């Protein structure tokens, strides 16, 4: 699906996703994590519809539950003991930290999913092909590898259907499918590298086709993204998003500066929806005047 946000310049898209992903990795405040997680899931569902819903239900939610369950099992630190299970204390702080770590991991993975849906492989080559051609080619191949492996894995073949037979037969066929997919991925990567080398990719002085133009619209959106990310960074450095889960949960006082940072962070995470709604209203207004 091509929404209005995905039509921006690749540099603007990279600025947005890099800022959102990095902030989601390092800001562990529960309010910021909840905003990032819900916004990422909502945008993924908006882009992918049923496929994204399957990703959320089969990957995102189980990972969040897994983090929340495993951390109290292996980590017993914390001052607030809720219960004692098999002689080990179950603390509120360990549960909260597991939920925070799971929310951070799931939000980052979901933002990467959105980035993969929005940014095409040629956009990555356009951005980094002149600076680091080998790295750009590697990133492009890795981004394309996951959906291609998924499509290949769902193909049915004689003697390779993992949905039939006993448990032992399914496991044996699954290992055979993994072996086939690994061989195919290695061979296709070698073929792609040879093809790019034969076309002169990465050679000094080789010209590139500039398929993207940086417009005034891109400049305005990039400025808004940069300002919002700078405000969130300044607020984080000032302690507005500081949090401590162990040995006791400690959150900053909820005041006007903290609320301002949370609002800016929420607007930044919801920027793709805002831009799509703005252009949808502009289109409807132009059609009504016609």
PDB file of C-alpha atoms in Angstrom:
ATOM      1  CA  UNK A   1       0.000   0.000   0.000  1.00  0.00           C
ATOM      2  CA  UNK A   2       1.289   3.475  -0.945  1.00  0.00           C
ATOM      3  CA  UNK A   3       0.114   6.028   1.575  1.00  0.00           C
ATOM      4  CA  UNK A   4       1.045   9.709   1.524  1.00  0.00           C
ATOM      5  CA  UNK A   5       3.945   9.260   3.944  1.00  0.00           C
ATOM      6  CA  UNK A   6       5.618   6.638   1.766  1.00  0.00           C
ATOM      7  CA  UNK A   7       5.773   9.109  -1.156  1.00  0.00           C
ATOM      8  CA  UNK A   8       8.252  11.338   0.679  1.00  0.00           C
ATOM      9  CA  UNK A   9      11.912  11.564  -0.241  1.00  0.00           C
ATOM     10  CA  UNK A  10      13.932   8.529   0.979  1.00  0.00           C
ATOM     11  CA  UNK A  11      16.153  10.837   3.023  1.00  0.00           C
ATOM     12  CA  UNK A  12      13.120  12.129   4.941  1.00  0.00           C
ATOM     13  CA  UNK A  13      11.875   8.590   5.523  1.00  0.00           C
ATOM     14  CA  UNK A  14      15.294   7.515   6.776  1.00  0.00           C
ATOM     15  CA  UNK A  15      15.438  10.513   9.120  1.00  0.00           C
ATOM     16  CA  UNK A  16      12.043   9.616  10.557  1.00  0.00           C
ATOM     17  CA  UNK A  17      12.525   5.884  11.027  1.00  0.00           C
ATOM     18  CA  UNK A  18      16.077   6.253  12.336  1.00  0.00           C
ATOM     19  CA  UNK A  19      14.924   8.739  14.965  1.00  0.00           C
ATOM     20  CA  UNK A  20      11.851   6.761  16.003  1.00  0.00           C
ATOM     21  CA  UNK A  21      13.696   3.435  16.186  1.00  0.00           C
ATOM     22  CA  UNK A  22      16.679   4.795  18.107  1.00  0.00           C
ATOM     23  CA  UNK A  23      14.415   6.651  20.555  1.00  0.00           C
ATOM     24  CA  UNK A  24      12.289   3.530  21.058  1.00  0.00           C
ATOM     25  CA  UNK A  25      15.437   1.550  21.869  1.00  0.00           C
ATOM     26  CA  UNK A  26      16.775   3.900  24.548  1.00  0.00           C
ATOM     27  CA  UNK A  27      13.684   5.537  26.093  1.00  0.00           C
ATOM     28  CA  UNK A  28      12.273   2.992  28.566  1.00  0.00           C
ATOM     29  CA  UNK A  29       9.633   5.250  30.115  1.00  0.00           C
ATOM     30  CA  UNK A  30       6.303   3.344  30.132  1.00  0.00           C
ATOM     31  CA  UNK A  31       4.343   6.235  28.611  1.00  0.00           C
ATOM     32  CA  UNK A  32       6.803   6.634  25.739  1.00  0.00           C
ATOM     33  CA  UNK A  33       6.973   2.872  25.231  1.00  0.00           C
ATOM     34  CA  UNK A  34       3.186   2.605  25.100  1.00  0.00           C
ATOM     35  CA  UNK A  35       2.963   5.469  22.585  1.00  0.00           C
ATOM     36  CA  UNK A  36       5.672   3.950  20.392  1.00  0.00           C
ATOM     37  CA  UNK A  37       4.241   0.432  20.548  1.00  0.00           C
ATOM     38  CA  UNK A  38       0.630   1.397  19.829  1.00  0.00           C
ATOM     39  CA  UNK A  39       1.623   3.802  17.047  1.00  0.00           C
ATOM     40  CA  UNK A  40       3.895   1.217  15.393  1.00  0.00           C
ATOM     41  CA  UNK A  41       1.219  -1.484  15.536  1.00  0.00           C
ATOM     42  CA  UNK A  42      -1.451   0.911  14.224  1.00  0.00           C
ATOM     43  CA  UNK A  43       0.752   2.025  11.328  1.00  0.00           C
ATOM     44  CA  UNK A  44       1.689  -1.578  10.527  1.00  0.00           C
ATOM     45  CA  UNK A  45      -1.981  -2.539  10.414  1.00  0.00           C
ATOM     46  CA  UNK A  46      -2.696   0.490   8.241  1.00  0.00           C
ATOM     47  CA  UNK A  47       0.013  -0.536   5.780  1.00  0.00           C
ATOM     48  CA  UNK A  48      -0.275  -4.296   5.772  1.00  0.00           C
ATOM     49  CA  UNK A  49      -3.893  -4.995   6.695  1.00  0.00           C
ATOM     50  CA  UNK A  50      -4.305  -8.778   7.077  1.00  0.00           C
ATOM     51  CA  UNK A  51      -0.619  -9.579   6.693  1.00  0.00           C
ATOM     52  CA  UNK A  52       0.279  -7.087   9.403  1.00  0.00           C
ATOM     53  CA  UNK A  53      -2.476  -8.421  11.641  1.00  0.00           C
ATOM     54  CA  UNK A  54      -1.004 -11.889  11.255  1.00  0.00           C
ATOM     55  CA  UNK A  55       2.425 -10.497  12.117  1.00  0.00           C
ATOM     56  CA  UNK A  56       1.076  -8.775  15.230  1.00  0.00           C
ATOM     57  CA  UNK A  57      -0.840 -11.810  16.472  1.00  0.00           C
ATOM     58  CA  UNK A  58       1.791 -14.439  15.702  1.00  0.00           C
ATOM     59  CA  UNK A  59       5.002 -12.506  16.421  1.00  0.00           C
ATOM     60  CA  UNK A  60       4.543  -9.215  18.288  1.00  0.00           C
ATOM     61  CA  UNK A  61       2.087 -10.264  20.986  1.00  0.00           C
ATOM     62  CA  UNK A  62       3.814 -13.623  21.749  1.00  0.00           C
ATOM     63  CA  UNK A  63       7.189 -11.860  22.071  1.00  0.00           C
ATOM     64  CA  UNK A  64       5.728  -9.318  24.475  1.00  0.00           C
ATOM     65  CA  UNK A  65       4.181 -12.086  26.597  1.00  0.00           C
ATOM     66  CA  UNK A  66       7.416 -14.089  26.452  1.00  0.00           C
ATOM     67  CA  UNK A  67       9.479 -11.184  27.794  1.00  0.00           C
ATOM     68  CA  UNK A  68       6.935 -10.487  30.516  1.00  0.00           C
ATOM     69  CA  UNK A  69       6.920 -14.130  31.648  1.00  0.00           C
ATOM     70  CA  UNK A  70      10.617 -15.009  31.329  1.00  0.00           C
ATOM     71  CA  UNK A  71      12.083 -11.969  33.067  1.00  0.00           C
ATOM     72  CA  UNK A  72      10.407 -12.659  36.464  1.00  0.00           C
ATOM     73  CA  UNK A  73      11.557 -16.277  36.176  1.00  0.00           C
ATOM     74  CA  UNK A  74      15.252 -15.461  35.711  1.00  0.00           C
ATOM     75  CA  UNK A  75      15.349 -12.087  37.493  1.00  0.00           C
ATOM     76  CA  UNK A  76      14.214 -11.961  41.111  1.00  0.00           C
ATOM     77  CA  UNK A  77      15.485  -8.454  41.927  1.00  0.00           C
ATOM     78  CA  UNK A  78      13.070  -5.901  43.309  1.00  0.00           C
ATOM     79  CA  UNK A  79      11.775  -4.593  46.603  1.00  0.00           C
ATOM     80  CA  UNK A  80       8.072  -5.379  46.128  1.00  0.00           C
ATOM     81  CA  UNK A  81       7.575  -9.150  46.530  1.00  0.00           C
ATOM     82  CA  UNK A  82       4.173 -10.228  45.253  1.00  0.00           C
ATOM     83  CA  UNK A  83       4.476 -13.966  45.865  1.00  0.00           C
ATOM     84  CA  UNK A  84       6.932 -16.803  46.281  1.00  0.00           C
ATOM     85  CA  UNK A  85       6.926 -19.430  43.532  1.00  0.00           C
ATOM     86  CA  UNK A  86       8.998 -22.592  44.086  1.00  0.00           C
ATOM     87  CA  UNK A  87      11.072 -20.790  46.674  1.00  0.00           C
ATOM     88  CA  UNK A  88      11.883 -17.838  44.385  1.00  0.00           C
ATOM     89  CA  UNK A  89      10.401 -14.366  44.944  1.00  0.00           C
ATOM     90  CA  UNK A  90       8.114 -12.902  42.293  1.00  0.00           C
ATOM     91  CA  UNK A  91       8.594  -9.133  42.356  1.00  0.00           C
ATOM     92  CA  UNK A  92       6.608  -6.300  40.846  1.00  0.00           C
ATOM     93  CA  UNK A  93       9.774  -4.645  39.558  1.00  0.00           C
ATOM     94  CA  UNK A  94      10.852  -7.714  37.574  1.00  0.00           C
ATOM     95  CA  UNK A  95       7.418  -7.966  35.952  1.00  0.00           C
ATOM     96  CA  UNK A  96       7.439  -4.259  35.090  1.00  0.00           C
ATOM     97  CA  UNK A  97      10.938  -4.471  33.649  1.00  0.00           C
ATOM     98  CA  UNK A  98       9.971  -7.527  31.582  1.00  0.00           C
ATOM     99  CA  UNK A  99       6.970  -5.689  30.167  1.00  0.00           C
ATOM    100  CA  UNK A 100       9.124  -2.642  29.394  1.00  0.00           C
ATOM    101  CA  UNK A 101      11.831  -4.728  27.706  1.00  0.00           C
ATOM    102  CA  UNK A 102       9.221  -6.650  25.728  1.00  0.00           C
ATOM    103  CA  UNK A 103       7.448  -3.470  24.685  1.00  0.00           C
ATOM    104  CA  UNK A 104      10.740  -1.939  23.570  1.00  0.00           C
ATOM    105  CA  UNK A 105      11.705  -5.010  21.544  1.00  0.00           C
ATOM    106  CA  UNK A 106       8.284  -5.391  19.910  1.00  0.00           C
ATOM    107  CA  UNK A 107       8.011  -1.684  19.079  1.00  0.00           C
ATOM    108  CA  UNK A 108      11.456  -1.664  17.438  1.00  0.00           C
ATOM    109  CA  UNK A 109      10.654  -4.790  15.410  1.00  0.00           C
ATOM    110  CA  UNK A 110       7.304  -3.323  14.347  1.00  0.00           C
ATOM    111  CA  UNK A 111       8.903  -0.020  13.306  1.00  0.00           C
ATOM    112  CA  UNK A 112      11.388  -2.008  11.215  1.00  0.00           C
ATOM    113  CA  UNK A 113       8.417  -3.806   9.649  1.00  0.00           C
ATOM    114  CA  UNK A 114       6.852  -0.438   8.772  1.00  0.00           C
ATOM    115  CA  UNK A 115      10.151   0.818   7.389  1.00  0.00           C
ATOM    116  CA  UNK A 116      10.427  -2.263   5.209  1.00  0.00           C
ATOM    117  CA  UNK A 117       6.900  -1.670   3.897  1.00  0.00           C
ATOM    118  CA  UNK A 118       7.452   2.027   3.206  1.00  0.00           C
ATOM    119  CA  UNK A 119      11.035   2.188   1.920  1.00  0.00           C
ATOM    120  CA  UNK A 120      11.735   0.204  -1.238  1.00  0.00           C
ATOM    121  CA  UNK A 121      15.094  -1.453  -1.870  1.00  0.00           C
ATOM    122  CA  UNK A 122      15.972   1.066  -4.582  1.00  0.00           C
ATOM    123  CA  UNK A 123      15.528   3.863  -2.023  1.00  0.00           C
ATOM    124  CA  UNK A 124      18.233   2.290   0.166  1.00  0.00           C
ATOM    125  CA  UNK A 125      20.528   2.012  -2.838  1.00  0.00           C
ATOM    126  CA  UNK A 126      19.805   5.627  -3.717  1.00  0.00           C
ATOM    127  CA  UNK A 127      20.701   6.860  -0.234  1.00  0.00           C
ATOM    128  CA  UNK A 128      23.847   4.836   0.441  1.00  0.00           C
ATOM    129  CA  UNK A 129      24.954   3.661  -3.006  1.00  0.00           C
ATOM    130  CA  UNK A 130      27.352   6.549  -3.479  1.00  0.00           C
ATOM    131  CA  UNK A 131      28.689   6.629   0.096  1.00  0.00           C
ATOM    132  CA  UNK A 132      28.998   2.929   0.928  1.00  0.00           C
ATOM    133  CA  UNK A 133      27.971   0.835  -2.110  1.00  0.00           C
ATOM    134  CA  UNK A 134      28.868  -2.516  -0.524  1.00  0.00           C
ATOM    135  CA  UNK A 135      26.900  -1.732   2.635  1.00  0.00           C
ATOM    136  CA  UNK A 136      23.940  -0.457   0.626  1.00  0.00           C
ATOM    137  CA  UNK A 137      23.874  -3.628  -1.456  1.00  0.00           C
ATOM    138  CA  UNK A 138      24.135  -5.782   1.667  1.00  0.00           C
ATOM    139  CA  UNK A 139      21.288  -3.957   3.425  1.00  0.00           C
ATOM    140  CA  UNK A 140      19.120  -4.154   0.321  1.00  0.00           C
ATOM    141  CA  UNK A 141      19.691  -7.882  -0.014  1.00  0.00           C
ATOM    142  CA  UNK A 142      18.961  -8.473   3.674  1.00  0.00           C
ATOM    143  CA  UNK A 143      15.731  -6.440   3.513  1.00  0.00           C
ATOM    144  CA  UNK A 144      14.572  -8.363   0.457  1.00  0.00           C
ATOM    145  CA  UNK A 145      15.667 -11.704   1.874  1.00  0.00           C
ATOM    146  CA  UNK A 146      13.041 -11.991   4.611  1.00  0.00           C
ATOM    147  CA  UNK A 147       9.897 -11.630   2.426  1.00  0.00           C
ATOM    148  CA  UNK A 148      11.434 -13.790  -0.288  1.00  0.00           C
ATOM    149  CA  UNK A 149      12.243 -16.543   2.211  1.00  0.00           C
ATOM    150  CA  UNK A 150       8.704 -16.335   3.567  1.00  0.00           C
ATOM    151  CA  UNK A 151       7.215 -16.662   0.086  1.00  0.00           C
ATOM    152  CA  UNK A 152       9.480 -19.594  -0.762  1.00  0.00           C
ATOM    153  CA  UNK A 153       8.759 -21.330   2.544  1.00  0.00           C
ATOM    154  CA  UNK A 154       5.014 -21.314   1.861  1.00  0.00           C
ATOM    155  CA  UNK A 155       5.436 -23.065  -1.486  1.00  0.00           C
ATOM    156  CA  UNK A 156       4.303 -26.655  -1.346  1.00  0.00           C
ATOM    157  CA  UNK A 157       6.359 -29.460  -2.868  1.00  0.00           C
ATOM    158  CA  UNK A 158       6.169 -33.218  -3.031  1.00  0.00           C
ATOM    159  CA  UNK A 159       7.685 -34.661   0.133  1.00  0.00           C
ATOM    160  CA  UNK A 160       8.322 -31.224   1.677  1.00  0.00           C
ATOM    161  CA  UNK A 161       4.912 -30.337   3.141  1.00  0.00           C
ATOM    162  CA  UNK A 162       5.453 -29.702   6.861  1.00  0.00           C
ATOM    163  CA  UNK A 163       1.710 -29.736   7.518  1.00  0.00           C
ATOM    164  CA  UNK A 164       1.246 -33.463   6.879  1.00  0.00           C
ATOM    165  CA  UNK A 165       2.524 -36.628   8.514  1.00  0.00           C
ATOM    166  CA  UNK A 166       3.649 -37.448  12.028  1.00  0.00           C
ATOM    167  CA  UNK A 167       5.630 -35.134  14.278  1.00  0.00           C
ATOM    168  CA  UNK A 168       8.912 -36.798  13.295  1.00  0.00           C
ATOM    169  CA  UNK A 169       8.077 -36.550   9.589  1.00  0.00           C
ATOM    170  CA  UNK A 170       7.115 -32.874   9.954  1.00  0.00           C
ATOM    171  CA  UNK A 171      10.374 -32.119  11.756  1.00  0.00           C
ATOM    172  CA  UNK A 172      12.397 -33.938   9.093  1.00  0.00           C
ATOM    173  CA  UNK A 173      10.593 -32.101   6.309  1.00  0.00           C
ATOM    174  CA  UNK A 174      11.009 -28.782   8.122  1.00  0.00           C
ATOM    175  CA  UNK A 175      14.770 -29.318   8.346  1.00  0.00           C
ATOM    176  CA  UNK A 176      14.810 -30.181   4.651  1.00  0.00           C
ATOM    177  CA  UNK A 177      12.927 -26.964   3.836  1.00  0.00           C
ATOM    178  CA  UNK A 178      15.365 -24.913   5.944  1.00  0.00           C
ATOM    179  CA  UNK A 179      18.312 -26.523   4.166  1.00  0.00           C
ATOM    180  CA  UNK A 180      16.787 -25.797   0.757  1.00  0.00           C
ATOM    181  CA  UNK A 181      16.016 -22.185   1.700  1.00  0.00           C
ATOM    182  CA  UNK A 182      19.541 -21.654   3.009  1.00  0.00           C
ATOM    183  CA  UNK A 183      21.075 -22.999  -0.201  1.00  0.00           C
ATOM    184  CA  UNK A 184      18.746 -20.877  -2.302  1.00  0.00           C
ATOM    185  CA  UNK A 185      19.551 -17.726  -0.293  1.00  0.00           C
ATOM    186  CA  UNK A 186      23.316 -18.250  -0.645  1.00  0.00           C
ATOM    187  CA  UNK A 187      23.093 -18.952  -4.375  1.00  0.00           C
ATOM    188  CA  UNK A 188      20.803 -15.990  -5.055  1.00  0.00           C
ATOM    189  CA  UNK A 189      23.063 -13.632  -3.069  1.00  0.00           C
ATOM    190  CA  UNK A 190      26.103 -14.750  -5.062  1.00  0.00           C
ATOM    191  CA  UNK A 191      24.193 -14.320  -8.336  1.00  0.00           C
ATOM    192  CA  UNK A 192      23.015 -10.835  -7.312  1.00  0.00           C
ATOM    193  CA  UNK A 193      26.540  -9.783  -6.323  1.00  0.00           C
ATOM    194  CA  UNK A 194      27.983 -11.067  -9.613  1.00  0.00           C
ATOM    195  CA  UNK A 195      25.241  -9.298 -11.559  1.00  0.00           C
ATOM    196  CA  UNK A 196      25.866  -5.973  -9.810  1.00  0.00           C
ATOM    197  CA  UNK A 197      29.631  -6.304 -10.259  1.00  0.00           C
ATOM    198  CA  UNK A 198      29.244  -7.030 -13.982  1.00  0.00           C
ATOM    199  CA  UNK A 199      27.197  -3.838 -14.329  1.00  0.00           C
ATOM    200  CA  UNK A 200      29.914  -1.744 -12.724  1.00  0.00           C
ATOM    201  CA  UNK A 201      28.164  -1.158  -9.417  1.00  0.00           C
ATOM    202  CA  UNK A 202      30.403   0.629  -6.908  1.00  0.00           C
ATOM    203  CA  UNK A 203      33.143   1.578  -9.357  1.00  0.00           C
ATOM    204  CA  UNK A 204      34.709   5.045  -8.924  1.00  0.00           C
ATOM    205  CA  UNK A 205      33.190   7.669 -11.185  1.00  0.00           C
ATOM    206  CA  UNK A 206      30.121   5.610 -12.005  1.00  0.00           C
ATOM    207  CA  UNK A 207      27.050   7.826 -12.356  1.00  0.00           C
ATOM    208  CA  UNK A 208      23.741   7.034 -10.675  1.00  0.00           C
ATOM    209  CA  UNK A 209      20.205   7.668 -11.784  1.00  0.00           C
ATOM    210  CA  UNK A 210      18.560  10.116  -9.371  1.00  0.00           C
ATOM    211  CA  UNK A 211      14.975   8.839  -9.355  1.00  0.00           C
ATOM    212  CA  UNK A 212      13.936  11.051  -6.420  1.00  0.00           C
ATOM    213  CA  UNK A 213      13.541  14.813  -6.119  1.00  0.00           C
ATOM    214  CA  UNK A 214      13.661  16.746  -2.847  1.00  0.00           C
ATOM    215  CA  UNK A 215      10.631  19.066  -2.948  1.00  0.00           C
ATOM    216  CA  UNK A 216       9.369  21.832  -0.706  1.00  0.00           C
ATOM    217  CA  UNK A 217       6.955  19.363   0.857  1.00  0.00           C
ATOM    218  CA  UNK A 218       9.861  17.093   1.757  1.00  0.00           C
ATOM    219  CA  UNK A 219      11.727  20.035   3.290  1.00  0.00           C
ATOM    220  CA  UNK A 220       8.757  21.029   5.469  1.00  0.00           C
ATOM    221  CA  UNK A 221       8.188  17.487   6.724  1.00  0.00           C
ATOM    222  CA  UNK A 222      11.919  16.962   7.328  1.00  0.00           C
ATOM    223  CA  UNK A 223      12.056  20.186   9.355  1.00  0.00           C
ATOM    224  CA  UNK A 224       9.096  19.095  11.483  1.00  0.00           C
ATOM    225  CA  UNK A 225      10.684  15.686  12.078  1.00  0.00           C
ATOM    226  CA  UNK A 226      14.044  17.214  13.002  1.00  0.00           C
ATOM    227  CA  UNK A 227      12.425  19.703  15.413  1.00  0.00           C
ATOM    228  CA  UNK A 228      10.332  17.000  17.089  1.00  0.00           C
ATOM    229  CA  UNK A 229      13.305  14.654  17.452  1.00  0.00           C
ATOM    230  CA  UNK A 230      15.443  17.483  18.865  1.00  0.00           C
ATOM    231  CA  UNK A 231      12.740  18.334  21.434  1.00  0.00           C
ATOM    232  CA  UNK A 232      12.415  14.685  22.487  1.00  0.00           C
ATOM    233  CA  UNK A 233      16.195  14.386  22.787  1.00  0.00           C
ATOM    234  CA  UNK A 234      16.419  17.576  24.846  1.00  0.00           C
ATOM    235  CA  UNK A 235      13.611  16.396  27.119  1.00  0.00           C
ATOM    236  CA  UNK A 236      15.249  13.019  27.589  1.00  0.00           C
ATOM    237  CA  UNK A 237      18.589  14.618  28.470  1.00  0.00           C
ATOM    238  CA  UNK A 238      16.771  16.882  30.945  1.00  0.00           C
ATOM    239  CA  UNK A 239      15.324  13.826  32.712  1.00  0.00           C
ATOM    240  CA  UNK A 240      11.726  13.950  31.488  1.00  0.00           C
ATOM    241  CA  UNK A 241      11.851  10.309  30.363  1.00  0.00           C
ATOM    242  CA  UNK A 242      14.197   8.992  33.074  1.00  0.00           C
ATOM    243  CA  UNK A 243      12.995   5.782  34.701  1.00  0.00           C
ATOM    244  CA  UNK A 244      14.405   3.135  37.008  1.00  0.00           C
ATOM    245  CA  UNK A 245      12.856  -0.307  37.454  1.00  0.00           C
ATOM    246  CA  UNK A 246      15.340  -1.913  39.865  1.00  0.00           C
ATOM    247  CA  UNK A 247      15.513  -2.202  42.805  1.00  0.00           C
ATOM    248  CA  UNK A 248      12.378  -0.031  42.934  1.00  0.00           C
ATOM    249  CA  UNK A 249      10.272   1.646  40.253  1.00  0.00           C
ATOM    250  CA  UNK A 250      11.123   5.346  40.091  1.00  0.00           C
ATOM    251  CA  UNK A 251       9.439   7.676  37.610  1.00  0.00           C
ATOM    252  CA  UNK A 252       9.851  11.443  37.180  1.00  0.00           C
ATOM    253  CA  UNK A 253       7.107  13.708  38.489  1.00  0.00           C
ATOM    254  CA  UNK A 254       4.389  14.254  35.909  1.00  0.00           C
ATOM    255  CA  UNK A 255       4.589  17.978  35.210  1.00  0.00           C
ATOM    256  CA  UNK A 256       4.266  20.330  32.276  1.00  0.00           C
ATOM    257  CA  UNK A 257       7.749  19.591  30.811  1.00  0.00           C
ATOM    258  CA  UNK A 258       7.157  15.845  30.948  1.00  0.00           C
ATOM    259  CA  UNK A 259       3.710  16.209  29.399  1.00  0.00           C
ATOM    260  CA  UNK A 260       5.143  18.375  26.624  1.00  0.00           C
ATOM    261  CA  UNK A 261       7.766  15.730  25.795  1.00  0.00           C
ATOM    262  CA  UNK A 262       5.129  12.980  25.767  1.00  0.00           C
ATOM    263  CA  UNK A 263       2.911  15.063  23.476  1.00  0.00           C
ATOM    264  CA  UNK A 264       5.753  15.784  21.044  1.00  0.00           C
ATOM    265  CA  UNK A 265       6.715  12.110  21.039  1.00  0.00           C
ATOM    266  CA  UNK A 266       3.124  11.115  20.352  1.00  0.00           C
ATOM    267  CA  UNK A 267       2.840  13.591  17.474  1.00  0.00           C
ATOM    268  CA  UNK A 268       6.107  12.298  16.042  1.00  0.00           C
ATOM    269  CA  UNK A 269       4.954   8.674  16.177  1.00  0.00           C
ATOM    270  CA  UNK A 270       1.592   9.589  14.637  1.00  0.00           C
ATOM    271  CA  UNK A 271       3.124  11.763  11.906  1.00  0.00           C
ATOM    272  CA  UNK A 272       2.431   9.229   9.089  1.00  0.00           C
ATOM    273  CA  UNK A 273      -1.287   9.239   9.967  1.00  0.00           C
ATOM    274  CA  UNK A 274      -1.356  13.027  10.281  1.00  0.00           C
ATOM    275  CA  UNK A 275       0.276  13.508   6.880  1.00  0.00           C
ATOM    276  CA  UNK A 276      -2.072  11.006   5.253  1.00  0.00           C
ATOM    277  CA  UNK A 277      -5.135  12.669   6.790  1.00  0.00           C
ATOM    278  CA  UNK A 278      -3.882  16.127   5.764  1.00  0.00           C
ATOM    279  CA  UNK A 279      -3.374  15.129   2.147  1.00  0.00           C
ATOM    280  CA  UNK A 280      -6.672  13.261   2.133  1.00  0.00           C
ATOM    281  CA  UNK A 281      -8.478  16.412   3.260  1.00  0.00           C
ATOM    282  CA  UNK A 282      -6.583  18.471   0.697  1.00  0.00           C
ATOM    283  CA  UNK A 283      -7.600  16.067  -2.044  1.00  0.00           C
ATOM    284  CA  UNK A 284     -11.227  16.103  -0.946  1.00  0.00           C
ATOM    285  CA  UNK A 285     -11.184  19.926  -0.852  1.00  0.00           C
ATOM    286  CA  UNK A 286      -9.718  20.120  -4.351  1.00  0.00           C
ATOM    287  CA  UNK A 287     -12.299  17.664  -5.685  1.00  0.00           C
ATOM    288  CA  UNK A 288     -15.135  19.626  -4.126  1.00  0.00           C
ATOM    289  CA  UNK A 289     -13.976  22.779  -5.913  1.00  0.00           C
ATOM    290  CA  UNK A 290     -13.794  21.030  -9.271  1.00  0.00           C
TER     291      UNK A 290
END
